[in-house]
Amino acid sequence: MEDIDAIALLQDPVRRRLYEFVAGQGREVGRGEAAEAAGVARTLAAFHLDKLVDAGLLEAGSRRLTGRSGPGAGRPAKVYRRSSAERDVSVPARDYRTAAGLLAEAAESAGLDMELQDAARRKGRALRGRGGSFGTLDDLAEVLAGRGYEPVMDEDGAVLRMRNCPFHVVAEQFPPLVCGMNLALLEGLVEGSRVRVRMDPRPGWCCVAAAHSKNNEH
Amino acid sequence: MSTRTRYHLAQFNLATLRFPLADPRMADFVALVEPVNALADGTPGFVWRLVEEGEADATGMRPAGDDVIVNFSVWESAEALWDFVYRSAHLETMRRRREWFQRHVDAHLVLWWVPAGHVPSVGEALERLALLRADGPTPRAFTFSSSFTAEEAAGAGPGAGAGAGGEPAGGEPAGAEPAAL
């Protein structure tokens, strides 16, 4: 399926709600749970979820949702999670991914980490705008969500982590270079705020975490 | 037994110091060595790392030059190694690599498969790095961005496990490898 056709599937409001719910959980989601979240019947949810799987937007698996196993545990249920594949469309056709990869390769081989971080920090400041700063993690989360980071508050609300890396493809190819760029960008963004960012990478997550600053340090 | 359990992945890399380790400009790096090594030791999939006899780490060993430190470890899988190198606190040492280490023009990180239980020698590592530099990535000596599976290495013939001979050069220049310090 062409990327543009896959993305067009999300035009349907029910499919869109189902996709966003599954993607937002960051774990496998059963049909019943997704149906309830989207406010539709289970059979309709199943129909749309499978369409999203066919389009490569979701991946399906099976799991016993009760957590039990052995006789009497019941048949495994179908579960869904967001696909790691990416779909993107540019009209007219442009190929920024290849450009980003080539620029990163050149920066990597020339050892331009510091120069890239400086540029990223300036970009972060510019994105923040004049006088803008963040008083709370919630304020920052809103801006990060708008930039595709999919922020998630840790259970006790003290740390903000990001489920998505907006630079994923180049970050996987050139991790230190691009993760350093990402951190510097966010450092520029939160400069002068009451929140701070630091590198705290873990498998499957963006490399950066945010927290309230201590002792009013920046 | 599957090839996944019969072979482990060895990684070796060089890092050329910008300043001696005792220099104050290296203090942040030196402070990270012990906690990052402890993190590696406790990471799922970690098998072995090089430690100088009587020392806590290998920073004093200089088999590739007086100002070149080496990093040498063995892992159960490429995924376990990748997650440690790039998705743990180790990434912080990589992010700041230009503060502490000179840029390498030649390949400075090499990966290869070893039979499970085999403890590779520094000589073997230097040989694999030389292979990578001479021939580019092959099943005998490769990089993260142009990697080979244990099956491919096993299928490449008996030499693949012993460090003999190279394959014809192929793929991208080894110097483009992004993975190491």
XYZ file of C-alpha atoms in Angstrom:
399
model
C 0.000 0.000 0.000
C 1.239 3.476 -0.867
C 2.001 5.762 2.042
C -0.641 8.205 0.894
C -3.316 5.485 0.890
C -2.317 4.306 4.351
C -2.448 7.825 5.723
C -5.803 8.432 4.014
C -7.247 5.609 6.137
C -6.819 7.853 9.158
C -9.272 10.321 7.652
C -12.103 8.181 9.039
C -12.815 9.539 12.524
C -13.367 6.131 14.149
C -10.173 4.703 12.685
C -8.341 7.854 13.729
C -9.543 7.535 17.341
C -8.617 3.853 17.436
C -5.163 4.520 15.982
C -4.442 7.381 18.375
C -5.616 5.363 21.346
C -3.447 2.330 20.514
C -0.428 4.505 19.630
C -0.812 6.491 22.848
C -0.748 3.459 25.133
C 2.742 2.325 24.200
C 1.767 -1.290 24.841
C -0.426 -3.986 23.366
C -4.106 -3.143 23.452
C -7.026 -5.567 23.189
C -10.064 -5.049 20.974
C -12.475 -4.500 23.825
C -10.341 -1.831 25.423
C -9.818 -0.007 22.112
C -13.552 -0.200 21.302
C -14.444 1.289 24.650
C -11.917 4.108 24.299
C -13.194 4.979 20.817
C -16.821 4.690 21.875
C -17.781 2.107 19.266
C -18.972 -1.497 19.272
C -16.360 -4.199 19.542
C -17.061 -5.712 16.118
C -16.761 -2.325 14.426
C -13.532 -1.652 16.317
C -12.171 -5.044 15.210
C -12.990 -4.242 11.574
C -11.198 -0.904 11.680
C -8.235 -2.183 13.710
C -7.621 -4.893 11.136
C -7.787 -2.311 8.340
C -5.087 -0.363 10.168
C -3.004 -3.542 10.391
C -3.432 -4.164 6.646
C -2.153 -0.641 6.022
C 0.910 -1.252 8.197
C -0.078 1.454 10.665
C -0.644 -1.060 13.477
C 0.793 -4.494 14.183
C -1.305 -7.338 15.522
C -0.338 -10.101 17.897
C -2.104 -12.446 20.254
C -1.916 -12.669 23.985
C -3.937 -14.024 26.876
C -5.282 -10.830 28.351
C -6.098 -12.482 31.669
C -2.411 -13.118 32.323
C -3.261 -16.740 33.113
C -1.957 -19.684 31.159
C -2.603 -23.370 30.868
C -5.980 -25.129 30.672
C -8.909 -22.858 31.438
C -6.998 -19.674 30.674
C -9.054 -19.151 27.535
C -8.179 -18.495 23.927
C -5.487 -15.845 23.303
C -6.993 -12.490 22.352
C -5.924 -10.407 19.399
C -3.903 -7.376 20.501
C -2.612 -4.327 18.669
C 0.308 -1.975 18.973
C 1.624 0.820 16.822
C 3.782 -0.363 13.933
C 7.406 0.735 13.964
C 7.183 1.369 10.226
C 6.898 4.981 9.185
C 4.571 6.457 6.622
C 5.049 9.909 5.317
C 3.805 11.919 2.418
C 5.161 15.054 0.856
C 3.240 16.944 -1.796
C 4.969 17.672 -4.064
C 7.470 14.805 -3.634
C 10.437 15.845 -1.501
C 12.977 13.604 0.194
C 14.170 15.250 3.377
C 15.008 11.906 4.963
C 17.745 11.184 2.447
C 18.988 14.757 2.801
C 19.033 14.429 6.607
C 20.922 11.139 6.395
C 23.530 12.553 4.040
C 24.007 15.700 6.123
C 24.334 13.595 9.267
C 26.855 11.304 7.591
C 28.962 14.286 6.556
C 28.706 15.861 10.030
C 29.610 12.525 11.608
C 32.673 11.927 9.495
C 33.824 15.532 9.955
C 33.255 15.291 13.724
C 30.890 18.263 13.822
C 28.984 17.265 16.993
C 29.665 20.550 18.784
C 28.737 22.678 15.798
C 25.500 20.743 15.338
C 24.668 21.050 19.044
C 25.268 24.808 18.905
C 22.949 25.153 15.928
C 20.321 22.984 17.623
C 20.477 25.038 20.827
C 19.922 28.215 18.813
C 17.009 26.571 17.039
C 15.484 25.577 20.384
C 15.726 29.169 21.601
C 14.073 30.397 18.425
C 11.242 27.880 18.797
C 10.652 29.083 22.342
C 10.162 32.619 21.100
C 10.840 35.844 22.886
C 10.275 35.701 26.631
C 8.718 32.247 26.454
C 9.535 29.861 29.266
C 7.957 26.885 30.946
C 6.707 27.068 34.516
C 5.539 23.485 34.683
C 6.155 20.142 33.032
C 2.589 20.255 31.693
C 3.399 23.431 29.751
C 6.440 21.771 28.255
C 4.489 18.572 27.516
C 2.026 20.547 25.410
C 4.778 22.044 23.256
C 6.579 18.698 22.927
C 3.352 16.966 21.937
C 2.959 19.537 19.167
C 6.437 18.661 17.930
C 5.693 14.915 17.821
C 7.548 13.745 20.938
C 4.510 12.014 22.501
C 5.335 13.064 26.066
C 4.203 10.850 28.932
C 4.318 11.852 32.591
C 5.929 9.319 34.907
C 3.530 7.900 37.445
C 4.431 10.287 40.230
C 4.351 13.267 37.860
C 7.971 14.240 38.493
C 9.525 13.221 35.187
C 8.359 13.741 31.645
C 9.494 11.120 29.137
C 8.978 10.981 25.401
C 7.614 7.919 23.694
C 8.579 9.081 20.209
C 11.789 10.384 18.704
C 10.885 12.814 15.916
C 14.342 12.177 14.409
C 14.097 8.395 14.682
C 15.567 7.311 11.333
C 18.703 9.459 11.518
C 18.966 8.934 15.284
C 19.197 5.176 14.712
C 21.915 5.666 12.105
C 23.974 8.227 14.021
C 22.909 7.992 17.664
C 25.487 10.155 19.476
C 25.361 12.873 16.834
C 21.584 13.088 16.519
C 20.734 12.415 20.184
C 23.205 15.160 21.105
C 21.446 17.444 18.636
C 18.061 16.547 20.097
C 19.164 17.265 23.657
C 20.691 20.599 22.651
C 17.497 21.563 20.805
C 15.425 20.877 23.918
C 17.998 22.628 26.127
C 17.522 25.728 24.010
C 13.771 25.330 24.241
C 13.660 25.185 28.062
C 16.424 27.714 28.721
C 15.317 30.138 31.449
C 12.426 27.857 32.463
C 11.640 26.135 35.718
C 12.023 22.794 34.002
C 15.214 21.230 32.762
C 16.076 18.455 30.333
C 18.727 15.763 30.557
C 19.831 12.731 28.635
C 18.233 9.581 30.062
C 17.987 7.083 27.209
C 16.248 3.753 27.551
C 15.274 1.167 24.956
C 12.272 2.210 22.904
C 12.140 5.797 24.187
C 13.442 9.205 23.149
C 16.864 9.890 24.699
C 15.719 12.914 26.715
C 13.725 13.264 29.939
C 12.491 16.487 31.545
C 11.981 17.332 35.215
C 11.418 20.363 37.397
C 14.665 22.145 38.089
C 16.040 22.024 41.607
C 17.220 25.110 43.480
C 15.991 27.279 40.626
C 19.017 26.283 38.561
C 18.474 26.289 34.860
C 21.613 -25.377 19.852
C 20.779 -22.375 17.679
C 23.450 -20.087 16.285
C 22.077 -17.436 18.598
C 23.375 -19.317 21.624
C 26.469 -20.783 19.976
C 27.896 -17.391 19.027
C 28.404 -14.177 20.918
C 29.165 -10.737 19.518
C 32.534 -9.152 20.295
C 33.034 -5.395 20.020
C 36.314 -3.525 20.101
C 36.893 0.162 19.679
C 39.676 2.673 19.953
C 39.438 6.201 21.300
C 42.301 8.638 20.923
C 42.544 10.876 23.984
C 42.691 14.620 23.458
C 44.347 15.017 26.861
C 45.925 12.579 29.345
C 43.366 10.951 31.650
C 44.802 12.885 34.603
C 44.079 16.200 32.886
C 41.196 18.145 34.508
C 39.546 18.418 31.084
C 39.079 14.626 31.167
C 37.638 14.550 34.698
C 33.997 14.172 33.592
C 34.929 11.221 31.381
C 37.040 9.564 34.080
C 34.161 9.959 36.542
C 31.837 8.113 34.127
C 34.109 5.084 33.571
C 33.296 3.188 36.754
C 29.489 3.704 36.801
C 29.197 2.980 33.070
C 31.273 -0.202 33.418
C 29.086 -1.254 36.360
C 26.034 -0.564 34.209
C 27.432 -2.768 31.428
C 28.173 -5.587 33.861
C 24.547 -5.545 35.001
C 22.973 -5.209 31.547
C 21.041 -8.238 30.220
C 23.083 -9.861 27.461
C 26.462 -8.713 28.794
C 29.047 -11.522 28.716
C 32.558 -10.160 29.228
C 34.692 -7.052 29.083
C 38.424 -6.467 29.045
C 39.932 -5.564 32.419
C 43.618 -5.034 33.092
C 45.026 -7.448 35.618
C 44.820 -5.976 39.101
C 42.785 -2.980 37.866
C 39.099 -2.124 37.735
C 39.074 -1.389 34.010
C 41.198 -1.352 30.854
C 41.874 2.383 30.589
C 45.542 1.783 31.439
C 46.045 -0.689 28.619
C 47.417 0.962 25.498
C 47.848 -1.759 22.859
C 47.146 0.688 20.022
C 49.275 3.642 21.092
C 50.106 5.657 24.209
C 47.217 8.064 23.775
C 44.680 5.484 22.592
C 42.372 3.764 25.071
C 40.492 0.617 24.113
C 37.018 -0.655 24.839
C 36.526 -4.390 24.409
C 33.492 -6.495 25.339
C 31.407 -9.527 24.381
C 27.588 -9.642 24.248
C 24.923 -12.277 23.693
C 23.342 -10.368 20.821
C 23.723 -7.295 18.640
C 20.479 -5.919 20.112
C 21.786 -6.160 23.686
C 24.998 -4.378 22.695
C 23.150 -1.689 20.724
C 20.777 -0.956 23.570
C 23.677 -0.636 25.996
C 25.799 1.571 23.746
C 23.023 3.874 22.568
C 20.065 3.460 24.907
C 21.658 3.617 28.344
C 23.676 6.128 30.361
C 26.581 5.126 28.083
C 25.133 7.438 25.412
C 26.193 10.415 27.525
C 29.863 9.479 27.033
C 29.187 9.249 23.290
C 27.375 12.573 23.129
C 30.378 14.321 24.633
C 32.987 12.328 22.681
C 34.372 15.381 20.852
C 35.256 17.027 24.166
C 37.446 14.097 25.130
C 38.517 12.213 22.010
C 40.014 13.006 18.675
C 38.111 12.257 15.539
C 39.246 9.091 13.819
C 39.705 9.046 10.101
C 39.950 5.245 9.879
C 37.458 2.747 11.272
C 37.778 2.611 15.041
C 35.003 0.207 16.018
C 34.762 -3.395 14.887
C 32.249 -6.162 15.594
C 32.620 -9.894 14.997
C 31.114 -13.164 16.158
C 32.992 -15.460 18.528
C 32.026 -18.964 19.652
C 30.186 -18.742 22.985
C 32.679 -19.268 25.798
C 35.649 -17.977 23.799
C 37.424 -15.055 25.454
C 38.940 -13.040 22.613
C 42.436 -11.587 22.911
C 43.550 -8.022 22.265
C 45.667 -9.345 19.408
C 42.582 -10.883 17.847
C 40.738 -7.572 18.205
C 43.521 -5.595 16.525
C 43.527 -8.164 13.734
C 39.754 -7.772 13.215
C 40.079 -3.999 13.144
C 42.855 -4.288 10.563
C 40.597 -6.559 8.476
C 37.794 -4.003 8.612
C 40.142 -1.218 7.620
C 41.601 -3.229 4.744
C 38.499 -4.860 3.307
C 35.503 -2.894 4.568
C 32.673 -4.684 6.378
C 32.641 -8.479 5.889
C 31.168 -11.319 7.982
C 34.590 -11.501 9.689
C 34.722 -7.873 10.769
C 31.846 -5.445 10.513
C 30.078 -2.472 12.051
C 26.630 -1.625 13.405
C 25.585 0.059 10.172
C 26.731 -2.833 8.014
C 26.342 -5.848 10.228
C 26.228 -9.572 9.596
C 24.420 -12.282 11.518
C 26.161 -15.172 13.249
C 24.637 -17.431 10.571
C 26.239 -15.363 7.817
C 29.582 -15.416 9.620
C 29.347 -19.171 10.142
C 28.423 -19.584 6.483
C 31.425 -17.536 5.366
C 33.716 -20.467 6.045
C 36.061 -21.650 8.761
C 38.217 -18.535 8.455
C 35.354 -16.415 9.736
C 35.795 -17.783 13.222
C 39.565 -17.671 13.315
C 40.415 -14.252 11.974
C 42.092 -15.479 8.830
C 41.911 -13.775 5.439
C 39.432 -11.198 4.299
C 36.608 -11.049 1.851
C 36.609 -8.719 -1.118
C 35.994 -5.130 -0.140
C 32.383 -4.091 -0.221
C 29.870 -1.559 0.904
C 30.482 1.837 2.360
C 33.875 3.100 3.503
C 34.622 1.871 6.994
C 35.464 5.400 8.029
C 31.781 6.310 7.828
C 30.976 4.075 10.797
C 29.052 6.280 13.212
C 29.114 3.998 16.190
C 32.188 4.709 18.187
C 33.874 7.399 20.187
